[in-house]
XYZ file of C-alpha atoms in Angstrom:
523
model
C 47.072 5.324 1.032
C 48.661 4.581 -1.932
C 51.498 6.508 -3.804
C 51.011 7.771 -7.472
C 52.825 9.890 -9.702
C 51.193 13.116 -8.709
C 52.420 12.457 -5.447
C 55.706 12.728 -5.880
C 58.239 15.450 -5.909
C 60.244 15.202 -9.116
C 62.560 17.990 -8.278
C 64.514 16.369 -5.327
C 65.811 13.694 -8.072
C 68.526 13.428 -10.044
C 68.032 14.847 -13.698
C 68.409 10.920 -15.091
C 66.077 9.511 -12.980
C 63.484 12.475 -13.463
C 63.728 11.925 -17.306
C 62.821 8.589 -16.687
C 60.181 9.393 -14.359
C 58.437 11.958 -16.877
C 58.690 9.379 -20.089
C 56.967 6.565 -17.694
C 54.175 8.981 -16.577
C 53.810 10.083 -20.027
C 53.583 6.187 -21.022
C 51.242 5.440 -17.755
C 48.645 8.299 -19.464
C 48.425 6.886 -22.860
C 47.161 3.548 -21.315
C 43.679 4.162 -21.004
C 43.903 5.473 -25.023
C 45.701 2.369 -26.450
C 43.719 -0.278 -24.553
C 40.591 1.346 -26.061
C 42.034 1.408 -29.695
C 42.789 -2.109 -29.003
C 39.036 -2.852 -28.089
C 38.196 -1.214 -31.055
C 40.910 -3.523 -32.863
C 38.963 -6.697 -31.344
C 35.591 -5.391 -32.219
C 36.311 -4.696 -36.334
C 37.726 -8.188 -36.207
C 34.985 -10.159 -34.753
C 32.710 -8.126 -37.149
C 35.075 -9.427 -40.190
C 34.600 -13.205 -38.730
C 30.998 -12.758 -38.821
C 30.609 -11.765 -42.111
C 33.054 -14.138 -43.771
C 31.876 -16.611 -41.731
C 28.599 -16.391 -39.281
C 25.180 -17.433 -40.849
C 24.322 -13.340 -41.268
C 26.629 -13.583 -43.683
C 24.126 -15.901 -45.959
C 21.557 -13.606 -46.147
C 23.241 -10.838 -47.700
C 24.089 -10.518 -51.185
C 27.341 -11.330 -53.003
C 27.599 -7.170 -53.353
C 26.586 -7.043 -50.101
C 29.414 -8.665 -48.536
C 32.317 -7.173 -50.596
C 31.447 -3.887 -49.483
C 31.170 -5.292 -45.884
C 34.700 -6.277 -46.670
C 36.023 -3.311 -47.533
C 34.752 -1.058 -45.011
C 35.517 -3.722 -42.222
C 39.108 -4.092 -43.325
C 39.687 -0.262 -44.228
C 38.694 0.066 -40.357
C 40.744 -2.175 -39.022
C 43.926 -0.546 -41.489
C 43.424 2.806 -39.940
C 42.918 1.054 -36.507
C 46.143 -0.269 -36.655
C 48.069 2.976 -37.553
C 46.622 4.657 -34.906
C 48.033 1.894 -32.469
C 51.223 2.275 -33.816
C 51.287 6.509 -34.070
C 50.325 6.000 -30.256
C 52.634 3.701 -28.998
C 55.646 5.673 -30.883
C 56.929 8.586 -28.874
C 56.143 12.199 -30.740
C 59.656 12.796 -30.335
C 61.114 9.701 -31.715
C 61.161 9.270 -35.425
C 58.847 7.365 -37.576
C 59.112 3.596 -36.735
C 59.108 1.156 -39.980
C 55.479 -0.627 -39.895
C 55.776 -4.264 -40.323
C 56.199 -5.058 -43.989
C 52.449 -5.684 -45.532
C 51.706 -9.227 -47.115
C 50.767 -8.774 -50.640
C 47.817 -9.816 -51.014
C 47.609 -9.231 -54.904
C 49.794 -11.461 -57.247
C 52.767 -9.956 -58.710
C 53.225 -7.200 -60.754
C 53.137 -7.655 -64.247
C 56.563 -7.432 -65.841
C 54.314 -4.784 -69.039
C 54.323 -1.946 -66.787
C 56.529 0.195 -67.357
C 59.372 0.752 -64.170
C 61.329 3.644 -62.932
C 64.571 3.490 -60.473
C 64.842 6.256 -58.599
C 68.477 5.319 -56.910
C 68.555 7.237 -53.741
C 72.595 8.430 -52.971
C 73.959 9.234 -49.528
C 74.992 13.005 -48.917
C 78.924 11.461 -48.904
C 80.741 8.603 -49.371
C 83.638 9.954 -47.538
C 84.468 7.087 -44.741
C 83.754 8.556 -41.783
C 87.584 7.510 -40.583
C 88.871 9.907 -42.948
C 90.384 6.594 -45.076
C 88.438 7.820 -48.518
C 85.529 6.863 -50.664
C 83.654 4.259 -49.653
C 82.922 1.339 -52.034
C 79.425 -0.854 -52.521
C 79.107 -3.928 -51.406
C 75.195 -3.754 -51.852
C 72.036 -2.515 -52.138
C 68.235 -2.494 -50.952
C 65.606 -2.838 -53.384
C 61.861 -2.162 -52.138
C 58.724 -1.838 -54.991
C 55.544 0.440 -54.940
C 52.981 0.927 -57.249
C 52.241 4.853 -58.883
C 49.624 6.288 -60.817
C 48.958 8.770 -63.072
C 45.544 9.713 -63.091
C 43.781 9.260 -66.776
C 45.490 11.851 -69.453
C 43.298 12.925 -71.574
C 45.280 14.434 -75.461
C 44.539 16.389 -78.791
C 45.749 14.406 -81.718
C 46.135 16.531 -84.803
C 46.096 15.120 -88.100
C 48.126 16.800 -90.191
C 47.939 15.759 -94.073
C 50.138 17.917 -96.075
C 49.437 18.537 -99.789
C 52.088 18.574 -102.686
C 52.218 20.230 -105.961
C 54.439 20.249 -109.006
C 56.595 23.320 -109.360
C 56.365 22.767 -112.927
C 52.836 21.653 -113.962
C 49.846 22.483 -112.769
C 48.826 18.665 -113.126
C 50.457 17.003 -110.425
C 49.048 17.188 -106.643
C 49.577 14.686 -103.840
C 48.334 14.045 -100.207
C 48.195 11.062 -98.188
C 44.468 9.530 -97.583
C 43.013 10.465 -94.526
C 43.264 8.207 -91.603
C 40.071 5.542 -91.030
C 37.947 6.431 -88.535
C 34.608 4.938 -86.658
C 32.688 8.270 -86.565
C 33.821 10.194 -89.552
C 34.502 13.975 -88.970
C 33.805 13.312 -85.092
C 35.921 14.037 -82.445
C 36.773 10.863 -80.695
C 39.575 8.010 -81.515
C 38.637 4.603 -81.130
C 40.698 4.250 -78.179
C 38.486 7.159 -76.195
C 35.384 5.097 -77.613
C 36.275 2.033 -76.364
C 37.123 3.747 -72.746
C 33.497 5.281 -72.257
C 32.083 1.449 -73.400
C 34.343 -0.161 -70.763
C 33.634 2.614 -68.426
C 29.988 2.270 -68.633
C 29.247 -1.693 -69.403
C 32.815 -3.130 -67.258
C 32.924 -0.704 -64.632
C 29.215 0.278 -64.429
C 29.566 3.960 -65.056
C 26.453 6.108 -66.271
C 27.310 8.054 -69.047
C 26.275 11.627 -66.805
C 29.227 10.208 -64.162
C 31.569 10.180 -67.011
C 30.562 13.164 -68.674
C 31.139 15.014 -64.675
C 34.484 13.157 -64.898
C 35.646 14.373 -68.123
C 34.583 18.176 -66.993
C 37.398 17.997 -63.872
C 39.424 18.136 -66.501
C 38.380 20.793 -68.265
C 37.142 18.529 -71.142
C 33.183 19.210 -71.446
C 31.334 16.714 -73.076
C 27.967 16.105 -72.857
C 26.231 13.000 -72.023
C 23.891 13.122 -74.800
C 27.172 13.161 -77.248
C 28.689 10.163 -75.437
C 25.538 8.679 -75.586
C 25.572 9.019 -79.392
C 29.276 7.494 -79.176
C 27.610 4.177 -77.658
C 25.207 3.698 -80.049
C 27.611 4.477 -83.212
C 29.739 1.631 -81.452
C 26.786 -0.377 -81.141
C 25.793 -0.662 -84.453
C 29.401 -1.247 -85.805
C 29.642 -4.065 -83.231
C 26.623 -5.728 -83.859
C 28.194 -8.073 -86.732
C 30.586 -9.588 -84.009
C 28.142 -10.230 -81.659
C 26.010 -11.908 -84.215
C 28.746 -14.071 -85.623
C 29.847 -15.189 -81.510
C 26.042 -16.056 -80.990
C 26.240 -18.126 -84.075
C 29.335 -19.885 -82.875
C 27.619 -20.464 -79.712
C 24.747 -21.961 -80.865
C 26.858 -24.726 -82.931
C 27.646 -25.862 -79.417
C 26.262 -29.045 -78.232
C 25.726 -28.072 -74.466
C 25.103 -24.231 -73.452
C 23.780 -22.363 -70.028
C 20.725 -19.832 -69.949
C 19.691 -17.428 -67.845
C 17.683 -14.423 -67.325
C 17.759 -11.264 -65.248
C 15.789 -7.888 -65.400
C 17.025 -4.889 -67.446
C 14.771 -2.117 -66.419
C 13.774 0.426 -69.008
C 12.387 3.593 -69.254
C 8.769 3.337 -70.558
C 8.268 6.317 -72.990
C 5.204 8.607 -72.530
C 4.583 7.256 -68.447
C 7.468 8.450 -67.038
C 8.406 5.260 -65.372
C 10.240 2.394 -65.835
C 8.634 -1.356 -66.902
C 10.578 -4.605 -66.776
C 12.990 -5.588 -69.201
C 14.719 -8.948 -69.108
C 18.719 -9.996 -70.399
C 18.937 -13.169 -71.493
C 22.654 -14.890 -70.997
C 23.203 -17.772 -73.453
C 26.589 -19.155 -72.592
C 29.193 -21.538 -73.210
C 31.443 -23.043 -70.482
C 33.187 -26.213 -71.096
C 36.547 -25.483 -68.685
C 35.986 -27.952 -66.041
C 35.704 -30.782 -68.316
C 38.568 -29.834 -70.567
C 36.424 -29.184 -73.429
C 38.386 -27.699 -76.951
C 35.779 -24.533 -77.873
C 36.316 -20.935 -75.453
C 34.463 -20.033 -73.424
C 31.517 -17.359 -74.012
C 28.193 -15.543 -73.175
C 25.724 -13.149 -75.094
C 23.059 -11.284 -73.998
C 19.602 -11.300 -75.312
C 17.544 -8.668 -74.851
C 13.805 -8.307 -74.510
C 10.932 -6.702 -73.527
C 9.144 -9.763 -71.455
C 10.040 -12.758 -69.973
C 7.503 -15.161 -71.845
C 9.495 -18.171 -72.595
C 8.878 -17.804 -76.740
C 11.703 -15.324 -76.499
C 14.244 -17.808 -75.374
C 12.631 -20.102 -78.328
C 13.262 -17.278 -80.734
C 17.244 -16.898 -79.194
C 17.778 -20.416 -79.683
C 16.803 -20.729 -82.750
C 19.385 -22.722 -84.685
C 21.227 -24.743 -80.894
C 19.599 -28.433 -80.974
C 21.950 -29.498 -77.836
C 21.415 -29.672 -74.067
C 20.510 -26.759 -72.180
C 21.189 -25.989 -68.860
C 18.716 -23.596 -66.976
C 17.421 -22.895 -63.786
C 13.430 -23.870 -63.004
C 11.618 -21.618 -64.615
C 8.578 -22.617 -66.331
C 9.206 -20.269 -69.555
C 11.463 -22.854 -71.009
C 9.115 -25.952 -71.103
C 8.236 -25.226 -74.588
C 11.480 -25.839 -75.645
C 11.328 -29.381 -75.251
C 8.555 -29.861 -76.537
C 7.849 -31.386 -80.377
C 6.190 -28.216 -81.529
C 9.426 -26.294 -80.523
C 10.290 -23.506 -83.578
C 13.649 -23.593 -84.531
C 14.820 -26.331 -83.985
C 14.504 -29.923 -82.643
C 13.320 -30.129 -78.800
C 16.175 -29.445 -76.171
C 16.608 -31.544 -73.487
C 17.232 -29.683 -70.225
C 19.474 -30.109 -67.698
C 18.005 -28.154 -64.429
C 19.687 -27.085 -61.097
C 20.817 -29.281 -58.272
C 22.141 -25.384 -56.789
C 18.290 -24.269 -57.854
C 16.776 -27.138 -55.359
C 19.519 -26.920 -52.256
C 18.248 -23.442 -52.207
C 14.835 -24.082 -51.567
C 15.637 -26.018 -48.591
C 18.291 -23.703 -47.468
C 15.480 -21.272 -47.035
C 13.130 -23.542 -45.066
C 16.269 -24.995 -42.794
C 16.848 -21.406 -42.189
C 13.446 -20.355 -41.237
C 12.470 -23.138 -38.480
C 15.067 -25.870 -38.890
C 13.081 -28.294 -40.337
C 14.562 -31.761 -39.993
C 13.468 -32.672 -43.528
C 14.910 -29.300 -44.852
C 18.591 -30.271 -43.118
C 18.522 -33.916 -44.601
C 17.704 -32.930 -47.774
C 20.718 -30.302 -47.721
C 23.035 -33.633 -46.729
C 22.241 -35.651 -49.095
C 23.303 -32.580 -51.676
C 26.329 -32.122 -49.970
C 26.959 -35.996 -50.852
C 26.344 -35.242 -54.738
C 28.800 -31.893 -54.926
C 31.423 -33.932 -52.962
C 31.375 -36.217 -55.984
C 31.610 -32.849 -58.213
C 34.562 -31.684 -56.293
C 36.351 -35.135 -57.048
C 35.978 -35.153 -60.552
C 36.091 -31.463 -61.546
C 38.585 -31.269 -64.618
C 38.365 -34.861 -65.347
C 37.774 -35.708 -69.162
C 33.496 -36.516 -69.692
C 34.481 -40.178 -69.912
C 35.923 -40.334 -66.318
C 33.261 -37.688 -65.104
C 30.359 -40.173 -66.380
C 31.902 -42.870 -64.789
C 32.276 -41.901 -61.806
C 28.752 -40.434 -61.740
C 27.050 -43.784 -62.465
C 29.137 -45.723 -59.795
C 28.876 -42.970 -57.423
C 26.264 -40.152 -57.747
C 23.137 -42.492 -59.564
C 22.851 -44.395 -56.295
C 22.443 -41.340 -54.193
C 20.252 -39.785 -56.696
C 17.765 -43.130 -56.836
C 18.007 -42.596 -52.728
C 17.206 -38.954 -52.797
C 13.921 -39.917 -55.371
C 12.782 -42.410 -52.906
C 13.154 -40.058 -49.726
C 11.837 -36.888 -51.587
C 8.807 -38.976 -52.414
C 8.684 -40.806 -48.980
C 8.544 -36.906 -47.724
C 5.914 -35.762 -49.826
C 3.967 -37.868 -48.095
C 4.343 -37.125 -45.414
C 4.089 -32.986 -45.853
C 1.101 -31.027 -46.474
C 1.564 -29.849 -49.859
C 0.554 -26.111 -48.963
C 3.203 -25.803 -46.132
C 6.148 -23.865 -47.007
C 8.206 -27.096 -46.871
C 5.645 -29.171 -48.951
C 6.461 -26.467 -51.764
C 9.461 -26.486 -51.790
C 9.902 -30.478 -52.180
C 7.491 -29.882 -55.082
C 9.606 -28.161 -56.914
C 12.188 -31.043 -57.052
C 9.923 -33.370 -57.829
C 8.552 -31.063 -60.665
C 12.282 -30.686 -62.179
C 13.438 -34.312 -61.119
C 13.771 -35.472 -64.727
C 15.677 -32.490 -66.037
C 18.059 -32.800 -62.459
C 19.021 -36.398 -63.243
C 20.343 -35.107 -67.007
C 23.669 -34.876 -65.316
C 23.965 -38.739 -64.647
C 23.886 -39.244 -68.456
C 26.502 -36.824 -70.229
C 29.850 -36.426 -68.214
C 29.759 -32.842 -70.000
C 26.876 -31.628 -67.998
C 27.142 -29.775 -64.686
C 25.475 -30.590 -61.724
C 24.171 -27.192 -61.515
C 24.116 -23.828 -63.656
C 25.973 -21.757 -61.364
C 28.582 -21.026 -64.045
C 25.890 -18.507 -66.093
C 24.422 -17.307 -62.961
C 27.912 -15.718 -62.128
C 27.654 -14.203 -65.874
C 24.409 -12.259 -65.218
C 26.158 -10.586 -61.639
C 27.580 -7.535 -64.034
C 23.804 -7.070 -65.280
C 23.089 -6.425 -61.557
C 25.822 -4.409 -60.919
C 25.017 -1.668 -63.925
C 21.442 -2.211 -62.956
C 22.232 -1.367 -59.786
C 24.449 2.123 -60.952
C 22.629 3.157 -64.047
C 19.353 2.051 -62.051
C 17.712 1.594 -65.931
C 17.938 2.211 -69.900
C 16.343 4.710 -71.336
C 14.746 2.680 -73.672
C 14.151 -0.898 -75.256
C 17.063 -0.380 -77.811
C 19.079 0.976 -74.490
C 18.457 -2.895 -73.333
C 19.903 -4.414 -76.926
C 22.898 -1.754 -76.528
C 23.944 -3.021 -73.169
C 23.399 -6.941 -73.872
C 25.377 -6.412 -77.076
C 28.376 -4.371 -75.584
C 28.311 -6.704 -72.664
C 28.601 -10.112 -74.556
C 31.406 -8.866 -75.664
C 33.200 -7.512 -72.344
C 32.660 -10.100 -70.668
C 33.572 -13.191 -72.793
C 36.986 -11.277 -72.805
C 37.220 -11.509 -69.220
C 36.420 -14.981 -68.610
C 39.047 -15.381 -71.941
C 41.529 -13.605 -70.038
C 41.682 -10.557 -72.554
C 41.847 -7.476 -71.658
C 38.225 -5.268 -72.521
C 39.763 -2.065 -72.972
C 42.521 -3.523 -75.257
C 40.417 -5.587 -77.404
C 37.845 -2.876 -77.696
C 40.090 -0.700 -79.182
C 41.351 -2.859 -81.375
C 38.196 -4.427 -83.020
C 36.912 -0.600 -83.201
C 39.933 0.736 -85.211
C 39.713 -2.595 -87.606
C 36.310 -1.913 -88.418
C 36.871 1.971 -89.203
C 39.725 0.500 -91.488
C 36.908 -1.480 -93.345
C 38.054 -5.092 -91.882
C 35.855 -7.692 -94.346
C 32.653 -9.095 -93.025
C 33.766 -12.746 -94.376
C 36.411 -12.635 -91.622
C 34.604 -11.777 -88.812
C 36.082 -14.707 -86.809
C 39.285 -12.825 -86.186
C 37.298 -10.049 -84.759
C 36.074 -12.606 -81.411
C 37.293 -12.115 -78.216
C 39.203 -14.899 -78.121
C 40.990 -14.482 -81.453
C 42.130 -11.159 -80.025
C 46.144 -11.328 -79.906
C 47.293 -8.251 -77.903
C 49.602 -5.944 -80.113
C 53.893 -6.276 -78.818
């Protein structure tokens, strides 16, 4: 039979060795607890490898997988802590857990800091030989918060009068402001845009905000705050589409906006159109820049109306809308030549390789792989070296990929799923060889179709706008949030500044300073 702890008589020991007895039996017990917090440990971690890197992963959406991320690693944080609580004894203090990597960058050297400088209770040597002196210190940082403060400004405008006459009386002007008479600053104006358009924030969320802190304010009022905004704001956006346009090479793209349909109590299918310019990865001189169109269709004579005035090449996905724009009876302008989607066309045979493995499907997805590897060897290069290297390299695997795509088409019923797919390309193939002939052109338009994700995301939270002119206020406000970010200006910030200059009456003649990326941040 064998021996265990219950069977033996702790009394007959010495008081040591029973003290060690009782802290090993007390260790033996919480076994069974930390080997199962340790499979638990193992479990969120092969679920984190899976979907950063198993082929589930694929089939759920950008969105998708960020929150996947964050609840997978916020289990495995409070996993860990409850590995280390258990393996500390209750009576021992607190152990130091293992210093965290940052994961962020460093902290930017505009907030403001605080040293809190933490004294012993004495500096009397413990030897009784006097004070001690300091020969150092230990530094560590955190980050605080104070949660958003909400203040009453008063403006106070005294008047003055002659003691002597009854002629003379004096008071400063009053302040500019964007709503006259109303009740917010510019600053509070420009928070509720960035709330709702940056951070995809209804108004009604904001307006439940704002009453936790004892601040009630309808929605219908902020709503009136928007559109106010809106209309002030509408000269910028006008004059950036305008600059846009005078580019020679711009991206296009188009998602749904769903808005309420008056009078049917449902919603119908609005669309946001994303004009944009992008020339980083060539070096090119103009910003960067996006605005969105709205409209109430899809049909492709509303892209002809938006581009009225741009005569360069456009790069767009497949859709069949913007064939009359290269055409010679195109309005407004001369006919565009397109340059279509080598992303567009891997994607249709990603989704037949991932279906039933097709052969064709995975062959057609290598020789791709052979054009971006070209792309990732010249990204940043001037257009010069980019066209070079695309002739010498990439036209030779693009004449090979014509001759198997057609070889293949032959060979594939043109009704099967694969057969359509291989259509496609060959329906596009003109506008997907555009590349080989400008070094300026991408191989694919992937750089607008990361500019439409924040339509999705306020899609997704506001779930639609209330009406048509809802659609123009949230492509208008949204041109200009987010050709700060990918300017590297702050929305907020430059919000709040463009607001206040207009209140102050800044001249329609100058409207250039007023761009994102004229913005120069206040020291």
């Amino acid at each position: 039979m064998t021996a265990t702890f219950d069977d033996l008589d702790l009394s007959v020991l010495p008081p040591a060795y029973r003290a060690a007895f009782e802290a090993l039996q007390a260790s033996a017990a919480r076994v069974p607890e930390l080997e199962e917090i340790t499979r638990r440990q193992e479990h969120l971690i092969a679920e984190l490898n899976q979907a950063l890197h198993g082929k589930k992963s694929e089939k759920l959406s950008e969105d998708e997988r960020q929150l996947a991320f964050e609840e997978l690693e916020t289990a495995l944080a409070e996993v860990e802590e409850q590995k280390q609580a258990e393996a500390s004894d209750d009576d021992s203090p607190r152990q130091k857990r293992a210093k965290a990597k940052r994961k962020s960058r460093d902290l930017p050297d505009s907030l403001p800091r605080i040293e809190e400088v933490i004294e012993p209770d004495s500096l009397e040597c413990p030897c009784g030989c006097g004070l001690m002196h300091k020969i150092g210190e230990d530094r560590s940082t955190r980050i605080d918060i104070i949660p958003a403060q909400h203040r009453i400004i008063e403006t106070i405008r005294p008047k003055y009068a002659c003691r002597v006459c009854t002629d003379g009386v004096t008071q400063a002007p009053a302040p500019a402001r964007l709503i006259e008479g109303g009740l917010p600053t510019e600053a509070f104006i420009a928070h509720v845009l960035v709330s709702k358009y940056a951070d995809h924030l209804p108004l009604y969320r904001q307006s439940q905000i704002l009453a936790r802190g004892g601040i009630d304010i309808h929605r219908s009022t902020l709503a009136d705050w928007v559109g106010v905004a809106s209309f002030h704001l509408k000269p910028v956006v006008d004059r950036l589409a305008e600059h846009l346009k005078r580019s020679t090479k711009l991206f296009m793209d188009e998602t749904t906006a769903p808005v309420l349909d008056p009078g049917k109590g449902k919603t119908k299918t609005g669309y946001l159109w994303a004009l944009a310019r992008d020339d980083r990865s060539w070096g090119g001189d103009d910003p960067p820049g996006v605005v969105y169109f709205y409209a109430p269709g899809r049909h492709g004579q509303n892209a002809e109306t938006f581009l009225t005035g741009f005569d360069g090449i456009l790069q767009i996905d497949g859709y069949p809308g913007y064939n009359r724009l290269t055409r010679p009876s195109r309005k407004g302008g001369d006919p565009i030549t397109v340059a279509h989607c080598w992303a567009h066309a891997r994607r249709k045979l990603k989704e037949v390789f991932d279906r039933d493995g097709s052969e064709i499907a995975a062959e057609g997805l290598r020789r791709i792989a052979e054009l971006y590897a070209v792309e990732k060897d010249i990204r940043g290069c001037a257009p010069g070296q980019r066209l070079s290297a695309r002739k010498a390299r990439s036209a030779p695997l693009v004449a090979a990929f014509g001759e198997w795509l057609q070889a293949q088409r032959l060979r594939v019923s043109a009704k099967s799923r694969l057969g359509e797919k291989l259509a496609y390309i060959h329906n596009h193939w003109n506008g997907l060889q555009t590349f080989l002939t400008d070094g300026r052109v991408e191989i694919d338009s992937n750089n607008v179709e990361n500019l439409v994700r924040p339509i999705a995301l306020n899609r997704k939270n506001a779930l639609f706008a209330g009406h048509d002119e809802g659609g123009r206020t949230w492509g208008r406000i949204a041109s200009l949030i987010e050709t700060c970010k990918i300017n590297g200006v702050e929305p907020f910030a430059y919000l709040k500044s463009t607001l206040e200059a207009i209140a102050a009456g800044h001249p329609q003649g100058r409207l250039d300073e007023l761009l994102p990326w004229n913005y120069q941040p206040s020291t």
